[in-house]
Coordinates of N, CA and C and ligand atoms in Angstrom, one line a residue:
M1 N -10.5 10.3 -39.4 CA -11.0 9.9 -38.5 C -10.9 10.4 -37.4
T2 N -12.0 11.1 -36.6 CA -12.0 11.7 -35.5 C -11.5 10.9 -34.3
Q3 N -10.7 11.6 -33.9 CA -10.4 10.6 -32.0 C -11.7 10.7 -31.2
E4 N -12.2 9.7 -30.5 CA -12.8 10.1 -29.1 C -12.1 10.4 -28.0
V5 N -12.4 11.5 -27.5 CA -11.7 11.3 -26.1 C -12.6 10.7 -24.9
C6 N -12.0 10.0 -24.1 CA -13.0 9.2 -23.6 C -12.6 10.1 -21.9
T7 N -13.8 10.5 -21.3 CA -14.2 11.6 -20.0 C -14.3 10.3 -19.1
K8 N -13.4 9.8 -18.4 CA -14.1 9.0 -17.3 C -14.5 9.9 -16.1
P9 N -15.3 9.0 -15.1 CA -15.6 9.6 -14.0 C -14.7 9.9 -13.3
H10 N -14.7 10.7 -12.2 CA -13.7 10.7 -10.8 C -13.5 9.7 -10.0
T11 N -11.9 9.1 -10.2 CA -12.1 7.4 -10.0 C -11.3 7.6 -8.2
L12 N -11.6 6.8 -7.6 CA -10.5 6.6 -6.6 C -10.9 5.2 -6.1
A13 N -9.7 5.0 -5.5 CA -9.0 3.6 -4.8 C -8.4 4.1 -3.8
V14 N -8.4 2.9 -3.1 CA -7.5 2.4 -1.8 C -6.8 1.6 -2.0
Y15 N -5.7 1.7 -1.2 CA -4.3 1.0 -1.3 C -4.3 0.4 0.3
P16 N -4.6 -0.5 0.8 CA -4.7 -0.9 2.4 C -3.0 -1.5 2.6
G17 N -2.8 -1.2 3.6 CA -1.8 -2.1 4.5 C -1.2 -1.9 5.9
T18 N -0.1 -2.8 6.4 CA 0.4 -2.0 7.6 C 1.0 -1.0 7.5
F19 N 2.1 -1.0 6.3 CA 3.1 -0.2 5.9 C 4.0 0.0 7.3
D20 N 4.4 -1.2 7.6 CA 5.4 -0.9 8.7 C 6.8 -1.2 8.6
P21 N 7.7 -0.7 7.9 CA 7.4 0.6 7.5 C 7.1 0.7 5.8
I22 N 6.6 2.2 5.3 CA 6.8 1.8 3.8 C 8.0 2.0 3.1
T23 N 7.7 1.3 1.8 CA 9.0 0.3 1.5 C 8.7 1.3 -0.1
M24 N 10.1 1.0 -1.3 CA 10.2 1.8 -2.2 C 9.0 0.5 -3.2
G25 N 9.1 -0.4 -2.5 CA 8.1 -1.8 -3.2 C 6.4 -0.9 -3.0
H26 N 6.2 -0.2 -2.2 CA 5.0 0.4 -2.0 C 4.9 1.5 -2.7
L27 N 5.9 2.2 -2.5 CA 5.9 3.5 -3.9 C 5.5 3.2 -5.0
D28 N 5.9 2.0 -5.3 CA 5.9 1.8 -6.8 C 4.6 1.3 -7.1
I29 N 3.7 0.8 -6.4 CA 2.5 0.4 -6.8 C 1.7 1.9 -6.7
I30 N 1.9 2.4 -5.5 CA 1.2 4.0 -5.3 C 1.2 4.7 -6.5
N31 N 2.7 4.8 -7.4 CA 2.9 5.7 -8.6 C 1.8 4.8 -9.6
R32 N 2.1 3.4 -9.8 CA 1.2 3.0 -10.8 C -0.1 3.3 -10.3
A33 N -1.1 2.8 -9.1 CA -2.2 3.3 -9.2 C -2.9 4.8 -9.5
L34 N -1.7 5.6 -9.3 CA -1.9 7.0 -9.4 C -1.9 7.2 -11.0
N35 N -1.4 6.1 -11.7 CA -1.6 6.1 -13.4 C -2.9 5.9 -13.7
L36 N -3.6 5.4 -12.9 CA -4.9 5.1 -13.3 C -6.2 5.6 -12.4
F37 N -6.0 6.2 -11.2 CA -6.9 6.5 -10.5 C -6.8 8.2 -10.0
D38 N -7.6 8.8 -10.0 CA -7.6 10.1 -9.4 C -7.0 10.3 -8.3
H39 N -7.7 9.8 -7.3 CA -7.4 9.9 -6.1 C -6.8 8.4 -5.6
V40 N -5.8 8.3 -5.0 CA -5.3 7.5 -3.9 C -5.3 7.5 -2.7
I41 N -6.1 6.8 -1.5 CA -6.0 6.8 -0.5 C -5.1 5.6 0.1
I42 N -4.2 5.7 0.8 CA -2.9 5.2 1.4 C -3.7 4.8 2.8
A43 N -4.3 3.6 3.1 CA -5.0 3.1 4.0 C -4.3 2.0 5.0
I44 N -3.6 2.7 6.4 CA -3.3 1.8 7.0 C -4.2 1.4 8.2
A45 N -4.0 0.0 7.8 CA -4.9 -1.1 8.5 C -4.5 -1.4 9.6
I46 N -5.2 -2.1 10.4 CA -5.2 -2.9 11.6 C -5.0 -4.2 10.9
N47 N -3.7 -5.0 11.2 CA -3.7 -6.8 11.2 C -3.5 -7.1 12.3
P48 N -4.6 -8.0 12.9 CA -3.9 -8.7 14.5 C -3.1 -9.5 14.3
G49 N -2.5 -9.6 13.2 CA -1.6 -10.7 13.3 C -0.2 -10.1 13.5
K50 N 0.0 -8.9 13.0 CA 1.1 -8.0 13.5 C 1.4 -7.4 14.3
T51 N 2.5 -7.1 15.0 CA 2.9 -6.1 16.1 C 3.8 -5.2 15.3
P52 N 3.4 -3.9 14.7 CA 4.4 -2.9 14.2 C 5.2 -2.5 15.1
L53 N 6.7 -2.6 14.6 CA 7.6 -1.6 15.0 C 7.8 -0.1 15.4
F54 N 6.8 0.8 14.4 CA 6.2 2.1 14.4 C 5.0 1.9 14.9
T55 N 4.7 3.1 15.5 CA 3.3 3.4 16.0 C 2.3 3.8 14.5
L56 N 1.2 3.9 15.2 CA 0.5 4.4 13.5 C 0.6 5.2 13.3
D57 N 0.8 6.7 14.5 CA 0.7 8.2 14.2 C 2.4 8.0 13.3
E58 N 3.3 7.6 13.4 CA 4.8 7.5 13.1 C 5.0 6.8 11.5
R59 N 3.7 5.9 11.4 CA 3.3 5.5 10.0 C 2.9 6.5 9.0
I60 N 2.0 6.9 9.8 CA 1.1 8.2 8.8 C 1.9 9.2 8.7
E61 N 2.9 9.8 9.5 CA 3.9 10.8 8.9 C 4.8 10.4 8.4
M62 N 5.4 9.1 8.0 CA 6.6 8.6 7.4 C 5.7 9.0 5.7
I63 N 4.7 8.3 5.9 CA 4.0 8.2 4.5 C 3.8 9.5 3.9
K64 N 3.1 10.1 4.6 CA 3.0 11.6 4.1 C 4.3 12.2 3.7
Q65 N 5.5 12.0 4.5 CA 6.9 12.4 4.4 C 7.2 12.5 2.4
C66 N 6.5 10.7 2.3 CA 7.0 10.2 0.7 C 6.2 11.4 -0.7
F67 N 5.7 12.1 0.1 CA 4.8 12.9 -0.8 C 4.8 14.6 -0.9
P68 N 5.3 15.2 -2.0 CA 5.2 16.7 -1.4 C 4.0 17.0 -1.2
A69 N 3.7 18.2 -0.5 CA 2.9 18.9 0.1 C 1.7 19.2 -0.7
D70 N 1.9 19.4 -2.0 CA 0.8 20.1 -2.9 C 0.4 18.4 -3.9
E71 N 0.6 17.3 -3.4 CA 0.3 15.9 -4.2 C -1.1 16.1 -3.4
S72 N -2.0 16.6 -3.8 CA -3.4 16.4 -3.4 C -4.5 15.3 -4.0
R73 N -3.3 14.1 -5.0 CA -4.3 13.2 -5.2 C -3.8 12.2 -4.0
I74 N -3.3 12.6 -3.3 CA -2.7 11.5 -2.2 C -3.9 12.0 -1.0
E75 N -4.0 10.6 -0.1 CA -4.4 10.9 1.1 C -3.9 9.8 1.9
V76 N -3.6 10.0 3.3 CA -3.0 8.7 4.2 C -4.2 8.7 5.2
A77 N -4.7 7.8 5.6 CA -5.5 7.5 6.5 C -5.7 6.3 7.4
A78 N -5.9 6.5 8.5 CA -5.8 5.3 9.6 C -7.3 4.4 9.4
V79 N -7.4 3.2 9.3 CA -8.7 2.9 9.0 C -9.0 1.3 10.0
S80 N -9.9 1.7 10.5 CA -10.3 0.2 11.5 C -11.7 -0.1 11.0
G81 N -11.8 -1.4 11.7 CA -13.1 -2.0 11.1 C -13.0 -2.6 9.5
L82 N -13.9 -3.1 8.8 CA -13.8 -3.7 7.5 C -13.3 -3.1 6.5
L83 N -12.1 -3.3 5.8 CA -11.8 -2.5 4.5 C -12.9 -1.9 3.5
V84 N -13.6 -3.3 3.4 CA -14.7 -2.9 2.0 C -15.9 -1.7 2.8
N85 N -16.0 -1.9 3.7 CA -16.6 -0.7 4.5 C -16.3 0.3 4.3
Y86 N -15.4 0.8 4.6 CA -14.4 2.2 4.5 C -14.2 2.7 3.2
A87 N -14.2 1.7 2.0 CA -14.1 1.9 0.8 C -15.6 2.2 0.2
M88 N -16.3 1.6 0.5 CA -17.9 2.2 0.4 C -17.9 3.5 0.9
Q89 N -17.8 3.7 1.9 CA -18.1 5.0 2.4 C -17.2 6.2 1.5
R90 N -16.2 6.3 1.4 CA -15.7 6.8 0.6 C -15.8 7.0 -0.7
G91 N -16.3 6.2 -1.5 CA -16.7 6.0 -2.8 C -16.2 5.5 -3.8
A92 N -14.9 4.6 -3.2 CA -13.7 3.9 -4.2 C -14.6 2.9 -4.8
K93 N -13.9 2.8 -6.2 CA -14.3 1.7 -6.6 C -13.2 0.1 -6.4
A94 N -12.1 0.6 -6.1 CA -11.3 -0.4 -6.2 C -10.4 -0.3 -5.1
I95 N -9.6 -1.7 -4.7 CA -8.9 -1.6 -3.7 C -7.6 -2.2 -4.4
I96 N -6.5 -1.4 -4.1 CA -5.1 -2.1 -4.7 C -4.5 -3.0 -4.1
R97 N -4.1 -4.0 -4.5 CA -3.1 -4.7 -3.8 C -1.9 -5.1 -4.7
G98 N -0.8 -5.2 -4.0 CA 0.3 -5.6 -4.8 C 0.6 -6.7 -4.7
L99 N 1.0 -7.8 -5.9 CA 1.3 -9.0 -6.2 C 2.8 -8.7 -6.4
R100 N 3.5 -9.2 -6.0 CA 5.2 -9.6 -5.9 C 6.0 -11.0 -6.5
A101 N 4.8 -12.0 -5.7 CA 5.7 -13.3 -6.6 C 4.5 -14.3 -6.2
V102 N 4.4 -15.2 -6.3 CA 3.3 -16.5 -6.7 C 3.3 -16.9 -4.9
S103 N 3.7 -16.8 -4.4 CA 3.6 -16.9 -3.0 C 2.5 -15.9 -2.3
D104 N 2.8 -14.7 -3.0 CA 1.5 -13.8 -2.5 C 0.2 -14.2 -2.6
F105 N 0.1 -15.2 -3.8 CA -1.5 -14.9 -4.6 C -2.5 -15.9 -4.0
D106 N -2.2 -16.8 -3.0 CA -3.4 -17.8 -2.0 C -3.7 -17.1 -1.3
Y107 N -3.0 -16.0 -0.4 CA -3.8 -14.9 0.5 C -4.0 -13.9 -0.1
E108 N -3.8 -13.6 -1.0 CA -4.2 -12.1 -1.9 C -5.8 -12.4 -2.2
F109 N -5.7 -13.9 -2.9 CA -7.0 -14.0 -3.6 C -8.2 -14.6 -2.9
Q110 N -7.7 -15.1 -1.4 CA -8.5 -15.6 -0.5 C -9.1 -14.0 -0.2
L111 N -8.1 -13.1 0.0 CA -8.8 -11.9 0.7 C -9.6 -11.2 -0.3
A112 N -9.4 -11.0 -1.3 CA -10.0 -10.3 -2.7 C -11.5 -10.9 -2.7
L113 N -11.4 -12.3 -2.8 CA -12.9 -13.0 -2.7 C -13.9 -12.7 -1.6
M114 N -12.8 -12.8 0.0 CA -14.1 -12.4 1.0 C -14.6 -11.1 1.0
N115 N -13.7 -10.2 0.4 CA -14.0 -8.9 0.1 C -15.2 -8.5 -0.8
R116 N -14.9 -9.4 -1.8 CA -16.5 -9.5 -2.8 C -17.3 -9.7 -2.0
K117 N -17.4 -10.9 -1.4 CA -18.5 -11.7 -0.7 C -19.2 -10.6 0.0
L118 N -18.2 -9.9 1.3 CA -18.8 -8.9 1.8 C -19.4 -7.4 1.1
E119 N -18.8 -7.3 -0.2 CA -19.0 -6.1 -0.5 C -19.1 -6.0 -2.0
R120 N -19.9 -6.5 -2.9 CA -19.8 -7.0 -4.2 C -19.4 -5.7 -4.9
D121 N -19.7 -4.6 -4.8 CA -19.3 -2.9 -5.3 C -18.1 -2.6 -5.4
V122 N -16.8 -3.8 -4.8 CA -15.9 -2.7 -4.6 C -14.8 -4.2 -5.3
D123 N -13.9 -3.8 -6.3 CA -13.2 -4.8 -6.6 C -11.8 -4.8 -6.4
T124 N -11.2 -5.8 -6.4 CA -9.9 -5.9 -6.1 C -9.0 -5.9 -7.1
L125 N -7.7 -4.8 -7.3 CA -7.0 -4.3 -8.4 C -5.6 -5.0 -8.1
F126 N -5.0 -6.3 -8.4 CA -3.6 -6.2 -8.3 C -2.7 -5.7 -9.5
L127 N -1.4 -5.1 -8.9 CA -0.8 -4.4 -9.6 C 0.5 -5.3 -9.2
M128 N 1.4 -5.1 -10.2 CA 2.7 -5.7 -10.1 C 3.9 -4.9 -9.6
P129 N 4.9 -4.9 -8.9 CA 6.0 -3.5 -8.9 C 7.0 -3.9 -9.7
A130 N 7.7 -2.9 -9.9 CA 9.1 -2.8 -10.9 C 9.8 -4.6 -10.3
F131 N 10.8 -5.8 -10.9 CA 11.0 -6.5 -10.8 C 12.0 -6.2 -9.7
R132 N 12.6 -5.0 -9.7 CA 13.9 -5.2 -8.6 C 13.3 -4.8 -6.9
W133 N 11.9 -4.4 -7.1 CA 11.0 -4.7 -5.6 C 10.0 -6.0 -5.1
I134 N 10.6 -6.7 -6.4 CA 9.7 -7.9 -5.6 C 9.9 -8.8 -4.9
F135 N 11.3 -8.9 -4.2 CA 11.8 -9.9 -3.4 C 12.0 -8.9 -1.6
I136 N 11.5 -7.7 -2.1 CA 11.8 -7.1 -0.4 C 9.7 -6.9 0.2
S137 N 10.2 -7.0 1.6 CA 9.1 -6.8 2.2 C 9.2 -6.0 3.3
S138 N 8.0 -5.5 4.3 CA 8.6 -4.8 5.2 C 9.3 -5.4 6.5
S139 N 9.3 -6.5 6.6 CA 9.7 -7.7 7.6 C 11.3 -7.8 7.5
I140 N 11.6 -8.3 6.0 CA 12.7 -8.8 5.6 C 14.0 -7.4 6.1
I141 N 13.0 -6.2 5.3 CA 13.7 -5.1 5.5 C 13.8 -4.5 7.0
K142 N 13.0 -4.6 7.8 CA 13.8 -4.8 9.2 C 14.6 -5.4 10.0
D143 N 14.0 -6.7 9.4 CA 15.3 -7.5 9.9 C 16.7 -7.5 9.5
A144 N 16.8 -7.1 8.4 CA 18.2 -6.4 7.7 C 18.7 -5.3 8.7
A145 N 17.9 -4.3 8.6 CA 18.0 -3.2 9.5 C 18.5 -3.4 10.9
R146 N 17.5 -4.4 11.5 CA 18.0 -4.9 12.9 C 19.4 -5.1 12.8
H147 N 20.0 -6.0 12.0 CA 21.1 -6.4 12.3 C 22.4 -5.7 11.3
G148 N 22.1 -4.5 11.6 CA 22.8 -3.2 10.9 C 23.1 -3.4 9.4
G149 N 22.2 -4.0 8.8 CA 22.7 -4.3 7.0 C 21.9 -3.0 6.6
D150 N 22.4 -2.3 5.2 CA 22.2 -1.4 4.7 C 21.1 -1.5 3.7
V151 N 20.0 -1.1 4.4 CA 18.6 -0.9 3.7 C 18.2 0.3 3.0
S152 N 19.2 1.3 2.8 CA 18.7 2.5 2.2 C 18.4 2.8 0.7
E153 N 18.6 1.7 -0.2 CA 17.9 1.2 -1.3 C 16.8 1.1 -1.4
L154 N 16.4 0.6 -0.7 CA 15.1 -0.4 -0.6 C 14.0 0.5 0.1
V155 N 13.9 1.4 1.1 CA 13.6 2.3 1.8 C 13.5 4.0 1.4
P156 N 12.4 4.7 1.6 CA 13.2 6.3 1.1 C 14.2 6.6 2.4
A157 N 14.9 7.7 2.0 CA 15.9 8.3 3.0 C 15.5 8.5 4.3
H158 N 14.4 9.3 4.0 CA 13.9 9.7 5.6 C 13.3 8.2 6.7
V159 N 12.8 7.1 5.9 CA 12.4 5.8 6.7 C 13.6 5.3 6.9
N160 N 14.8 5.2 6.2 CA 15.8 4.8 6.6 C 16.6 5.2 7.5
K161 N 16.1 6.4 8.0 CA 17.0 7.0 9.1 C 16.2 6.6 9.9
L162 N 14.7 6.4 10.1 CA 14.3 5.8 11.0 C 14.4 4.4 11.3
L163 N 14.8 3.6 10.6 CA 15.3 2.6 11.2 C 16.2 2.5 11.6
I164 N 17.2 3.5 11.4 CA 19.0 3.4 12.0 C 18.5 3.9 13.6
D165 N 17.6 4.7 13.5 CA 17.4 5.4 15.1 C 16.6 4.3 15.8
A166 N 15.7 3.3 15.1 CA 15.4 2.5 16.0 C 15.7 1.4 16.3
F167 N 16.9 1.3 16.2 CA 17.7 0.1 15.9 C 18.6 0.5 16.8
S168 N 19.2 1.6 17.2 CA 20.5 2.2 17.4 C 20.3 2.0 19.1
S169 N 19.3 2.1 19.2 CA 18.9 2.0 21.1 C 19.2 1.0 21.9
Ligands
LIG201 N1 6.8 -3.8 -1.7 C1 7.2 -4.2 -0.5 N2 6.5 -5.0 0.2 C2 5.3 -5.2 -0.2 C3 4.7 -4.9 -1.3 C4 5.2 -4.1 -2.4 N3 4.9 -4.0 -3.3 N4 3.4 -5.2 -1.3 C5 3.2 -5.9 -0.1 N5 4.2 -6.0 0.5 C6 4.5 -6.6 1.9 C7 4.5 -5.7 3.0 O1 5.6 -5.0 3.3 C8 3.9 -6.9 4.1 O2 5.4 -6.8 4.5 P1 5.4 -7.7 6.1 O3 4.9 -9.0 6.1 O4 6.7 -8.1 5.9 O5 5.1 -6.6 6.8 C9 3.3 -7.8 3.1 O6 3.9 -7.5 1.7 C10 1.9 -7.9 2.8 O7 1.6 -7.0 3.9 P2 0.8 -5.9 3.6 O8 0.6 -5.2 2.2 O9 1.0 -4.5 4.6 O10 -0.9 -6.1 3.7 P3 -1.2 -7.0 5.7 O11 -1.5 -8.2 5.2 O12 -0.3 -6.6 6.7 O13 -2.4 -6.2 5.6 C11 -5.0 -5.7 5.3 C12 -3.8 -6.9 5.0 C13 -4.7 -4.7 6.1 C14 -5.1 -5.4 4.0 C15 -6.2 -6.7 5.5 O14 -5.4 -7.0 7.0 C16 -7.2 -6.0 6.1 O15 -8.0 -5.4 4.8 N6 -7.5 -5.7 7.2 C17 -8.8 -4.6 7.4 C18 -9.6 -5.9 7.7 C19 -10.2 -6.3 7.1 O16 -11.3 -6.0 6.2 N7 -9.9 -7.1 6.7 C20 -10.5 -8.2 5.3 C21 -11.6 -9.3 5.9 S1 -11.6 -10.5 5.0

C-alpha cells in the first residue's frame, strides 16, 4: 500500500500575550506551535489591565534574543487594536493560547468566543505546556525576583539578568 504524503498549505499562527517577561512556559508553547505551524508570530498585545515592568521595546528585544538569528519561522510584533483584525490581516488561521490549569479556562473560553464572534474565520487553539511550567506566570516570577528569589530555572538566562537588574536598583 502506498503512503500518501500530506502537503499542507503554508500555515501561520499568532501567539499573543503581554510577555512581561517571557517565561520558559511561553517558550514551551511557542515550540509546540512551531511543530504545528510553518510560521508563528509572537504578538505583544496591549492589555489595559496591566502595568508592565518592561517597556514594549525591552519585551520585543528579550523575545527576539530567545531565538537564533536564522530562525526564520518566528516573528515578534507589537500589536495594537483588535487581535483578530491583526490575525486576519496577516493571513493567520489560528490564535494560540496556553492553558495551564482549570483556572485559566473561564477567561480563555470567554476570550476565544468573543474573538470568534468578532471574526469567525480565525480559530483559537489551546496548547498545554509541560507539567513543570504549569504553575508559573509572569507575575509570580516578577514577585519572586522582586524579593530576591532565584527564578533562573523559570526564565531564559538573559531575562533572569534583566529581572535582577530591574530589582537591584
Ligand atoms: N507559561 C507561563 N505563563 C503563562 C503561560 C505559559 N505557558 N501562558 C500564560 N501565562 C501567563 C502570563 O505570563 C500571564 O501572567 P501574568 O498575568 O502574571 O502577567 C497570564 O498567564 C496571562 O496573560 P497573557 O497570556 O500574557 O495574556 P493577557 O491576558 O495578558 O493578554 C491578550 C491577553 C493580550 C491576548 C488580550 O488582552 C488581547 O487579545 N488583547 C488585544 C485586544 C483584543 O483583541 N482584545 C480581545 C477582545 S475580546
